[in-house]
PDB file of C-alpha atoms in Angstrom:
ATOM      1  CA  GLU A   1     101.561 130.701  87.619  1.00 92.00           C
ATOM      2  CA  THR A   2     102.147 126.838  87.665  1.00 95.00           C
ATOM      3  CA  ARG A   3     101.039 125.490  90.863  1.00 96.00           C
ATOM      4  CA  ILE A   4     101.331 121.776  91.753  1.00 97.00           C
ATOM      5  CA  ARG A   5      99.364 120.823  95.009  1.00 95.00           C
ATOM      6  CA  GLU A   6      99.268 116.831  94.106  1.00 93.00           C
ATOM      7  CA  GLY A   7     100.745 114.663  92.139  1.00 94.00           C
ATOM      8  CA  LEU A   8     104.027 114.912  89.998  1.00 96.00           C
ATOM      9  CA  LEU A   9     105.011 117.391  87.418  1.00 96.00           C
ATOM     10  CA  THR A  10     107.960 116.052  84.903  1.00 95.00           C
ATOM     11  CA  LEU A  11     109.960 119.013  83.439  1.00 95.00           C
ATOM     12  CA  GLU A  12     112.053 118.176  80.531  1.00 93.00           C
ATOM     13  CA  GLY A  13     111.783 121.320  78.498  1.00 93.00           C
ATOM     14  CA  GLU A  14     111.313 124.924  79.188  1.00 94.00           C
ATOM     15  CA  LEU A  15     108.731 126.641  81.399  1.00 94.00           C
ATOM     16  CA  THR A  16     110.342 129.892  81.527  1.00 92.00           C
ATOM     17  CA  ARG A  17     107.593 132.378  81.241  1.00 93.00           C
ATOM     18  CA  SER A  18     105.573 130.834  84.293  1.00 91.00           C
ATOM     19  CA  ALA A  19     106.686 130.858  87.981  1.00 94.00           C
ATOM     20  CA  LEU A  20     106.260 127.510  89.653  1.00 97.00           C
ATOM     21  CA  THR A  21     105.387 126.743  93.426  1.00 97.00           C
ATOM     22  CA  VAL A  22     105.075 123.380  94.285  1.00 97.00           C
ATOM     23  CA  GLU A  23     103.325 122.440  97.577  1.00 96.00           C
ATOM     24  CA  GLY A  24     101.010 119.706  99.477  1.00 94.00           C
ATOM     25  CA  LEU A  25     101.750 116.375  98.083  1.00 91.00           C
ATOM     26  CA  GLY A  26     103.228 117.749  94.824  1.00 96.00           C
ATOM     27  CA  MET A  27     106.544 117.127  93.327  1.00 97.00           C
ATOM     28  CA  VAL A  28     108.548 118.682  90.210  1.00 97.00           C
ATOM     29  CA  ARG A  29     111.449 116.760  88.787  1.00 96.00           C
ATOM     30  CA  GLY A  30     113.226 116.592  85.568  1.00 95.00           C
ATOM     31  CA  THR A  31     116.088 118.133  83.737  1.00 95.00           C
ATOM     32  CA  GLY A  32     114.394 121.413  82.449  1.00 95.00           C
ATOM     33  CA  GLN A  33     114.251 124.752  83.294  1.00 95.00           C
ATOM     34  CA  MET A  34     111.768 127.038  84.650  1.00 96.00           C
ATOM     35  CA  ALA A  35     111.216 130.768  85.313  1.00 97.00           C
ATOM     36  CA  SER A  36     111.340 130.696  89.298  1.00 97.00           C
ATOM     37  CA  LEU A  37     110.427 127.928  91.865  1.00 98.00           C
ATOM     38  CA  ASN A  38     108.746 128.466  95.234  1.00 98.00           C
ATOM     39  CA  ALA A  39     108.569 124.831  97.346  1.00 98.00           C
ATOM     40  CA  GLU A  40     106.227 125.460 100.265  1.00 97.00           C
ATOM     41  CA  ALA A  41     105.121 123.082 102.793  1.00 96.00           C
ATOM     42  CA  GLY A  42     104.935 119.297 101.700  1.00 96.00           C
ATOM     43  CA  GLY A  43     106.405 120.314  98.192  1.00 97.00           C
ATOM     44  CA  VAL A  44     109.268 117.880  96.678  1.00 97.00           C
ATOM     45  CA  VAL A  45     112.015 119.197  94.279  1.00 97.00           C
ATOM     46  CA  ALA A  46     113.657 116.140  92.643  1.00 96.00           C
ATOM     47  CA  PRO A  47     116.293 116.870  90.148  1.00 96.00           C
ATOM     48  CA  GLY A  48     116.591 114.252  87.540  1.00 93.00           C
ATOM     49  CA  ASP A  49     114.151 111.544  86.000  1.00 90.00           C
ATOM     50  CA  GLN A  50     113.994 107.896  85.375  1.00 86.00           C
ATOM     51  CA  ALA A  51     116.448 108.624  82.145  1.00 87.00           C
ATOM     52  CA  ASN A  52     118.945 110.595  83.815  1.00 89.00           C
ATOM     53  CA  PRO A  53     118.671 110.403  87.513  1.00 88.00           C
ATOM     54  CA  PHE A  54     121.868 112.454  88.039  1.00 90.00           C
ATOM     55  CA  GLY A  55     120.443 115.321  86.005  1.00 92.00           C
ATOM     56  CA  ARG A  56     120.101 119.269  86.823  1.00 95.00           C
ATOM     57  CA  LEU A  57     117.016 120.976  87.108  1.00 96.00           C
ATOM     58  CA  ARG A  58     117.272 124.717  86.399  1.00 97.00           C
ATOM     59  CA  VAL A  59     115.880 127.862  87.665  1.00 97.00           C
ATOM     60  CA  ASN A  60     116.394 130.973  85.599  1.00 97.00           C
ATOM     61  CA  GLY A  61     115.172 133.395  88.419  1.00 97.00           C
ATOM     62  CA  ASP A  62     115.445 132.586  92.350  1.00 98.00           C
ATOM     63  CA  ALA A  63     114.421 129.932  94.033  1.00 98.00           C
ATOM     64  CA  ARG A  64     112.721 129.564  97.684  1.00 98.00           C
ATOM     65  CA  LEU A  65     112.293 126.622  99.922  1.00 98.00           C
ATOM     66  CA  ALA A  66     110.205 127.048 102.632  1.00 97.00           C
ATOM     67  CA  PRO A  67     109.692 125.100 105.904  1.00 96.00           C
ATOM     68  CA  GLY A  68     108.219 121.496 105.309  1.00 96.00           C
ATOM     69  CA  SER A  69     109.712 121.296 101.797  1.00 97.00           C
ATOM     70  CA  TYR A  70     112.036 118.587 100.311  1.00 97.00           C
ATOM     71  CA  LEU A  71     115.225 118.624  97.998  1.00 97.00           C
ATOM     72  CA  TRP A  72     115.604 115.045  96.862  1.00 96.00           C
ATOM     73  CA  VAL A  73     119.036 114.666  95.640  1.00 93.00           C
ATOM     74  CA  ARG A  74     120.556 111.130  94.348  1.00 89.00           C
ATOM     75  CA  THR A  75     124.192 109.809  93.982  1.00 81.00           C
ATOM     76  CA  SER A  76     125.889 107.566  91.370  1.00 72.00           C
ATOM     77  CA  ALA A  77     127.494 104.450  92.737  1.00 57.00           C
ATOM     78  CA  ASP A  78     131.173 106.086  92.577  1.00 57.00           C
ATOM     79  CA  ALA A  79     129.860 109.817  93.578  1.00 61.00           C
ATOM     80  CA  GLN A  80     131.175 111.138  90.366  1.00 70.00           C
ATOM     81  CA  GLN A  81     127.800 111.995  89.399  1.00 80.00           C
ATOM     82  CA  HIS A  82     124.828 113.544  91.417  1.00 86.00           C
ATOM     83  CA  SER A  83     121.708 115.294  90.853  1.00 92.00           C
ATOM     84  CA  ARG A  84     121.355 119.014  91.519  1.00 94.00           C
ATOM     85  CA  LEU A  85     119.438 122.231  91.654  1.00 97.00           C
ATOM     86  CA  GLU A  86     120.793 125.459  89.496  1.00 97.00           C
ATOM     87  CA  VAL A  87     119.576 128.616  90.255  1.00 97.00           C
ATOM     88  CA  LYS A  88     120.794 131.248  87.981  1.00 97.00           C
ATOM     89  CA  GLY A  89     119.274 133.987  90.733  1.00 97.00           C
ATOM     90  CA  ALA A  90     119.336 133.783  94.314  1.00 98.00           C
ATOM     91  CA  ALA A  91     118.368 130.544  96.417  1.00 98.00           C
ATOM     92  CA  GLN A  92     116.672 131.711  99.954  1.00 98.00           C
ATOM     93  CA  ILE A  93     116.587 128.631 102.176  1.00 98.00           C
ATOM     94  CA  ASP A  94     114.115 129.240 105.041  1.00 96.00           C
ATOM     95  CA  GLY A  95     114.202 125.518 105.983  1.00 93.00           C
ATOM     96  CA  GLY A  96     113.173 121.927 104.699  1.00 95.00           C
ATOM     97  CA  GLN A  97     114.812 118.686 104.434  1.00 96.00           C
ATOM     98  CA  VAL A  98     117.458 117.321 102.112  1.00 96.00           C
ATOM     99  CA  ILE A  99     116.999 113.487 101.085  1.00 94.00           C
ATOM    100  CA  VAL A 100     120.203 111.703  99.812  1.00 89.00           C
ATOM    101  CA  LYS A 101     119.337 108.584  97.876  1.00 84.00           C
ATOM    102  CA  ALA A 102     122.774 106.643  97.266  1.00 74.00           C
ATOM    103  CA  ASP A 103     122.969 103.922  94.526  1.00 68.00           C
ATOM    104  CA  THR A 104     124.225 100.760  95.249  1.00 56.00           C
ATOM    105  CA  GLY A 105     127.606  99.838  94.609  1.00 51.00           C
ATOM    106  CA  SER A 106     131.445 100.236  95.390  1.00 47.00           C
ATOM    107  CA  TRP A 107     132.047 104.272  95.774  1.00 46.00           C
ATOM    108  CA  SER A 108     134.688 106.207  97.192  1.00 50.00           C
ATOM    109  CA  LEU A 109     133.674 106.806 100.837  1.00 49.00           C
ATOM    110  CA  ARG A 110     135.877 109.754 101.091  1.00 52.00           C
ATOM    111  CA  ARG A 111     134.334 111.772  98.071  1.00 54.00           C
ATOM    112  CA  ARG A 112     133.207 115.097  99.966  1.00 60.00           C
ATOM    113  CA  GLY A 113     131.760 118.259  99.063  1.00 76.00           C
ATOM    114  CA  LEU A 114     129.268 117.274  96.466  1.00 86.00           C
ATOM    115  CA  ASN A 115     127.664 120.671  95.195  1.00 91.00           C
ATOM    116  CA  ILE A 116     123.816 119.761  95.426  1.00 94.00           C
ATOM    117  CA  LEU A 117     122.726 123.098  95.123  1.00 97.00           C
ATOM    118  CA  THR A 118     124.189 126.001  93.300  1.00 97.00           C
ATOM    119  CA  ALA A 119     123.002 129.885  93.031  1.00 97.00           C
ATOM    120  CA  ASP A 120     124.718 132.467  90.884  1.00 97.00           C
ATOM    121  CA  GLY A 121     123.061 135.257  93.113  1.00 97.00           C
ATOM    122  CA  GLY A 122     123.923 133.631  96.265  1.00 97.00           C
ATOM    123  CA  VAL A 123     122.750 131.262  98.939  1.00 97.00           C
ATOM    124  CA  THR A 124     120.914 132.347 102.059  1.00 97.00           C
ATOM    125  CA  GLY A 125     119.402 130.388 104.824  1.00 97.00           C
ATOM    126  CA  THR A 126     119.849 126.884 105.848  1.00 97.00           C
ATOM    127  CA  PHE A 127     118.204 123.428 105.866  1.00 97.00           C
ATOM    128  CA  GLU A 128     116.342 121.963 108.761  1.00 95.00           C
ATOM    129  CA  GLY A 129     118.510 118.585 108.300  1.00 93.00           C
ATOM    130  CA  VAL A 130     119.377 116.074 106.120  1.00 94.00           C
ATOM    131  CA  THR A 131     118.751 112.431 106.012  1.00 90.00           C
ATOM    132  CA  SER A 132     120.148 109.531 103.674  1.00 84.00           C
ATOM    133  CA  ASP A 133     119.686 105.632 103.185  1.00 76.00           C
ATOM    134  CA  LEU A 134     123.170 104.795 103.990  1.00 76.00           C
ATOM    135  CA  GLY A 135     123.586 102.894 107.254  1.00 77.00           C
ATOM    136  CA  PHE A 136     127.127 103.529 108.524  1.00 78.00           C
ATOM    137  CA  LEU A 137     127.696 107.116 106.931  1.00 77.00           C
ATOM    138  CA  THR A 138     125.855 110.527 108.449  1.00 80.00           C
ATOM    139  CA  PRO A 139     124.935 112.927 105.794  1.00 85.00           C
ATOM    140  CA  SER A 140     126.086 116.518 106.490  1.00 89.00           C
ATOM    141  CA  LEU A 141     125.831 119.952 104.793  1.00 93.00           C
ATOM    142  CA  SER A 142     128.009 122.974 104.494  1.00 93.00           C
ATOM    143  CA  TYR A 143     127.022 126.123 103.247  1.00 95.00           C
ATOM    144  CA  HIS A 144     128.846 128.546 100.937  1.00 95.00           C
ATOM    145  CA  ASP A 145     128.210 131.919  99.373  1.00 96.00           C
ATOM    146  CA  ARG A 146     127.056 130.293  96.257  1.00 96.00           C
ATOM    147  CA  SER A 147     126.367 126.618  96.747  1.00 96.00           C
ATOM    148  CA  VAL A 148     125.133 124.222  99.282  1.00 96.00           C
ATOM    149  CA  GLN A 149     127.602 120.987  99.560  1.00 93.00           C
ATOM    150  CA  LEU A 150     127.011 117.488 100.843  1.00 90.00           C
ATOM    151  CA  GLN A 151     129.474 115.566 103.087  1.00 84.00           C
ATOM    152  CA  LEU A 152     129.162 111.824 104.495  1.00 76.00           C
ATOM    153  CA  VAL A 153     130.887 110.950 107.522  1.00 74.00           C
ATOM    154  CA  ARG A 154     131.421 107.815 109.611  1.00 73.00           C
ATOM    155  CA  ASN A 155     128.795 107.460 112.251  1.00 76.00           C
ATOM    156  CA  ASP A 156     128.972 105.311 115.294  1.00 80.00           C
ATOM    157  CA  VAL A 157     126.867 102.528 114.386  1.00 84.00           C
ATOM    158  CA  ALA A 158     128.950  99.097 114.516  1.00 87.00           C
ATOM    159  CA  ILE A 159     128.980  96.780 111.396  1.00 87.00           C
ATOM    160  CA  ALA A 160     128.639  93.998 113.792  1.00 90.00           C
ATOM    161  CA  SER A 161     125.535  95.317 114.985  1.00 90.00           C
ATOM    162  CA  ALA A 162     123.738  94.080 111.373  1.00 88.00           C
ATOM    163  CA  GLY A 163     124.836  90.342 111.937  1.00 88.00           C
ATOM    164  CA  THR A 164     121.964  88.331 112.506  1.00 87.00           C
ATOM    165  CA  THR A 165     123.877  85.274 113.706  1.00 86.00           C
ATOM    166  CA  ALA A 166     126.948  84.946 115.827  1.00 87.00           C
ATOM    167  CA  ASN A 167     129.143  84.174 112.786  1.00 86.00           C
ATOM    168  CA  GLY A 168     128.108  87.416 111.294  1.00 87.00           C
ATOM    169  CA  ARG A 169     128.487  89.553 114.255  1.00 90.00           C
ATOM    170  CA  ALA A 170     132.023  88.317 114.697  1.00 89.00           C
ATOM    171  CA  VAL A 171     132.875  88.943 111.054  1.00 87.00           C
ATOM    172  CA  GLY A 172     131.131  92.407 111.565  1.00 88.00           C
ATOM    173  CA  ALA A 173     133.490  93.058 114.423  1.00 89.00           C
ATOM    174  CA  ALA A 174     136.533  92.067 112.492  1.00 86.00           C
ATOM    175  CA  LEU A 175     135.234  94.692 109.589  1.00 84.00           C
ATOM    176  CA  ASP A 176     134.854  97.152 112.220  1.00 83.00           C
ATOM    177  CA  ALA A 177     138.402  96.733 113.460  1.00 82.00           C
ATOM    178  CA  MET A 178     139.738  96.892 109.812  1.00 78.00           C
ATOM    179  CA  THR A 179     137.767  99.882 108.865  1.00 73.00           C
ATOM    180  CA  ALA A 180     138.684 101.579 111.753  1.00 73.00           C
ATOM    181  CA  GLN A 181     142.524 101.010 111.512  1.00 68.00           C
ATOM    182  CA  ASN A 182     142.975 100.451 107.568  1.00 61.00           C
ATOM    183  CA  LEU A 183     144.646  97.572 108.289  1.00 55.00           C
ATOM    184  CA  THR A 184     145.425  96.561 104.757  1.00 56.00           C
ATOM    185  CA  GLY A 185     145.665  99.444 102.877  1.00 63.00           C
ATOM    186  CA  ASP A 186     143.368  98.574 100.628  1.00 66.00           C
ATOM    187  CA  LEU A 187     139.621 100.344 100.978  1.00 66.00           C
ATOM    188  CA  THR A 188     137.830  98.728  98.547  1.00 70.00           C
ATOM    189  CA  LEU A 189     136.122  96.377 101.007  1.00 70.00           C
ATOM    190  CA  GLU A 190     135.581  99.352 103.470  1.00 69.00           C
ATOM    191  CA  ASP A 191     134.050 101.456 100.593  1.00 68.00           C
ATOM    192  CA  ALA A 192     131.935  98.431  99.730  1.00 70.00           C
ATOM    193  CA  ILE A 193     130.510  97.981 103.599  1.00 72.00           C
ATOM    194  CA  LEU A 194     130.318 101.549 104.824  1.00 69.00           C
ATOM    195  CA  ASP A 195     128.454 102.629 101.526  1.00 67.00           C
ATOM    196  CA  GLY A 196     126.006 100.239 101.779  1.00 70.00           C
ATOM    197  CA  SER A 197     122.432 100.261 103.623  1.00 73.00           C
ATOM    198  CA  PHE A 198     121.968  98.532 107.008  1.00 81.00           C
ATOM    199  CA  ASP A 199     119.917  95.956 105.557  1.00 82.00           C
ATOM    200  CA  GLY A 200     122.190  95.220 102.320  1.00 80.00           C
ATOM    201  CA  VAL A 201     125.110  94.969 104.989  1.00 83.00           C
ATOM    202  CA  ALA A 202     123.100  92.330 107.182  1.00 85.00           C
ATOM    203  CA  ALA A 203     122.345  90.380 103.967  1.00 83.00           C
ATOM    204  CA  ALA A 204     125.886  90.736 102.634  1.00 82.00           C
ATOM    205  CA  LEU A 205     127.547  89.567 106.083  1.00 84.00           C
ATOM    206  CA  PRO A 206     126.566  85.876 105.787  1.00 80.00           C
ATOM    207  CA  SER A 207     128.526  85.813 102.606  1.00 78.00           C
ATOM    208  CA  LEU A 208     131.521  86.814 104.228  1.00 79.00           C
ATOM    209  CA  THR A 209     131.561  83.831 107.116  1.00 75.00           C
ATOM    210  CA  GLY A 210     132.427  80.805 105.107  1.00 71.00           C
ATOM    211  CA  ASP A 211     129.065  79.142 106.559  1.00 63.00           C
ATOM    212  CA  ILE A 212     128.609  77.876 102.610  1.00 60.00           C
ATOM    213  CA  HIS A 213     131.835  76.210 102.616  1.00 62.00           C
ATOM    214  CA  PRO A 214     131.039  72.878 104.797  1.00 63.00           C
ATOM    215  CA  VAL A 215     127.592  72.901 103.231  1.00 61.00           C
ATOM    216  CA  LEU A 216     129.191  72.465 100.044  1.00 66.00           C
ATOM    217  CA  ILE A 217     131.329  69.957 100.743  1.00 66.00           C
ATOM    218  CA  GLY A 218     128.401  67.745 102.397  1.00 67.00           C
ATOM    219  CA  THR A 219     126.421  68.554  99.561  1.00 67.00           C
ATOM    220  CA  THR A 220     128.744  67.120  97.116  1.00 70.00           C
ATOM    221  CA  SER A 221     129.736  63.868  99.313  1.00 68.00           C
ATOM    222  CA  LEU A 222     126.136  63.162  99.496  1.00 67.00           C
ATOM    223  CA  SER A 223     125.509  63.712  95.817  1.00 69.00           C
ATOM    224  CA  ALA A 224     128.472  60.992  95.207  1.00 72.00           C
ATOM    225  CA  LYS A 225     127.167  58.785  97.634  1.00 72.00           C
ATOM    226  CA  GLN A 226     123.798  58.733  95.683  1.00 71.00           C
ATOM    227  CA  PHE A 227     125.619  58.188  92.288  1.00 72.00           C
ATOM    228  CA  ARG A 228     127.288  55.229  93.712  1.00 75.00           C
ATOM    229  CA  ASP A 229     124.411  53.398  94.887  1.00 76.00           C
ATOM    230  CA  THR A 230     122.964  53.795  91.827  1.00 72.00           C
ATOM    231  CA  LEU A 231     125.817  52.251  89.844  1.00 72.00           C
ATOM    232  CA  VAL A 232     125.961  49.378  92.604  1.00 75.00           C
ATOM    233  CA  GLU A 233     122.371  48.581  92.321  1.00 73.00           C
ATOM    234  CA  ARG A 234     122.589  48.724  88.652  1.00 71.00           C
ATOM    235  CA  GLY A 235     125.232  45.971  88.590  1.00 70.00           C
ATOM    236  CA  HIS A 236     123.444  43.794  90.916  1.00 67.00           C
ATOM    237  CA  ASP A 237     120.892  43.700  88.183  1.00 61.00           C
ATOM    238  CA  LEU A 238     123.077  42.850  85.148  1.00 61.00           C
ATOM    239  CA  PRO A 239     122.638  39.521  83.051  1.00 60.00           C
ATOM    240  CA  GLY A 240     124.137  36.694  84.918  1.00 58.00           C
ATOM    241  CA  ALA A 241     123.849  38.449  88.319  1.00 54.00           C
ATOM    242  CA  ALA A 242     122.061  36.848  91.126  1.00 52.00           C
ATOM    243  CA  ASN A 243     118.335  38.032  91.251  1.00 50.00           C
ATOM    244  CA  SER A 244     118.586  39.778  87.663  1.00 51.00           C
ATOM    245  CA  LEU A 245     115.512  41.367  86.355  1.00 52.00           C
ATOM    246  CA  SER A 246     117.026  42.277  82.915  1.00 52.00           C
ATOM    247  CA  THR A 247     115.638  40.664  79.718  1.00 54.00           C
ATOM    248  CA  GLU A 248     117.679  38.029  78.065  1.00 62.00           C
ATOM    249  CA  PRO A 249     120.796  39.322  75.435  1.00 62.00           C
ATOM    250  CA  GLY A 250     119.718  39.804  72.122  1.00 65.00           C
ATOM    251  CA  GLN A 251     116.290  41.116  72.776  1.00 68.00           C
ATOM    252  CA  GLY A 252     117.122  44.751  72.415  1.00 69.00           C
ATOM    253  CA  PRO A 253     118.279  47.578  74.729  1.00 70.00           C
ATOM    254  CA  THR A 254     117.540  47.503  78.548  1.00 67.00           C
ATOM    255  CA  LEU A 255     116.294  50.846  80.106  1.00 70.00           C
ATOM    256  CA  TRP A 256     116.999  51.245  83.705  1.00 67.00           C
ATOM    257  CA  ALA A 257     116.329  54.048  86.429  1.00 71.00           C
ATOM    258  CA  THR A 258     116.148  54.761  89.735  1.00 69.00           C
ATOM    259  CA  SER A 259     114.037  57.056  91.898  1.00 73.00           C
ATOM    260  CA  LEU A 260     115.613  59.142  94.366  1.00 68.00           C
ATOM    261  CA  MET A 261     114.379  60.934  97.261  1.00 74.00           C
ATOM    262  CA  GLY A 262     115.953  63.157  99.752  1.00 74.00           C
ATOM    263  CA  SER A 263     115.689  65.617 102.551  1.00 80.00           C
ATOM    264  CA  GLY A 264     117.580  67.602 105.127  1.00 79.00           C
ATOM    265  CA  THR A 265     118.625  70.551 106.553  1.00 78.00           C
ATOM    266  CA  PHE A 266     122.004  72.463 106.664  1.00 73.00           C
ATOM    267  CA  ASN A 267     123.193  74.833 109.350  1.00 72.00           C
ATOM    268  CA  GLY A 268     125.902  76.173 110.415  1.00 69.00           C
ATOM    269  CA  ASN A 269     127.111  78.746 113.143  1.00 65.00           C
ATOM    270  CA  ASP A 270     129.922  79.298 115.824  1.00 59.00           C
TER     271      ASP A 270
END
C-alpha cells in the first residue's frame, strides 16, 4: 500500500500494483495511473501537474472520496481543456469538496458540462460542495451514471460592487446592465468580465473609466512647456544676446544643459 499522510506525491508513471491512500496533509497529483484510490479526510486529489495542468489522473480500479477530502480541478482560459479524474472501476463519493481553479483570460462563459470525474463502473454518492475563484460565477455539480459534471452560472454579485471609486462603480453598473441584457450582441466583454476573479475585475475597472485620458493630456502639456522654456532660456544665452554666458565665436563648441525638477499629483474622479 502507498499511503500519503503529509507532503506531495507527483505520479507520472504507473503505480498499478499498489493501492493508494491520501489523507491528513497529503496530496497526490500528476498524469499517471494507480491501482486504486482512497481519499480520506484532508487528502487532496489534484489531476495534472506543472507541465500539464489540464491532465488526467487515472485509476485502474475503484476510487473513493471520503468526507473532508478534496478534488482540485483546473480549467484553461477558454474552458476547452480541464483536468479530470478518470476511474476505470467504480467511483464512490461519500462527501468532500470540489475546488475549481480557473486560468485568467477570456473564455466562454456559456461552456457547460465539464466532466471533472468519470467512472466506467458508475458513480454513486455526491460531494458536499464546490467552490471556485471566480467572483461572478457560481459553480455547481450535476451527477450522471458515469460522470460528475461542472457548470458555472451567473450569481447575484454586482460588477459595480468591485469598483473602488465613483467612476469605477459607475462603469461597473453600466457593465451590469450590458451583461444582463446583452445590448451589443458581442459577448467578448461579458465573458472577460464575468470569467474573472473579484479582485481582478476590481483592478481592471479603472482602465475602463477614462480617468487616464485627462492625465495624459496634462502630462503632455507639461512636457511641452518644459521643452519650450528650455529653448527660450537657451536663446537668451546665444552670442550677442544680453547677459550672454557663451564663449566667443571660434573658441570651439559650446555645451549647455538645463536641470529640471518637478513634482505633482494627478487624480480624477466623478
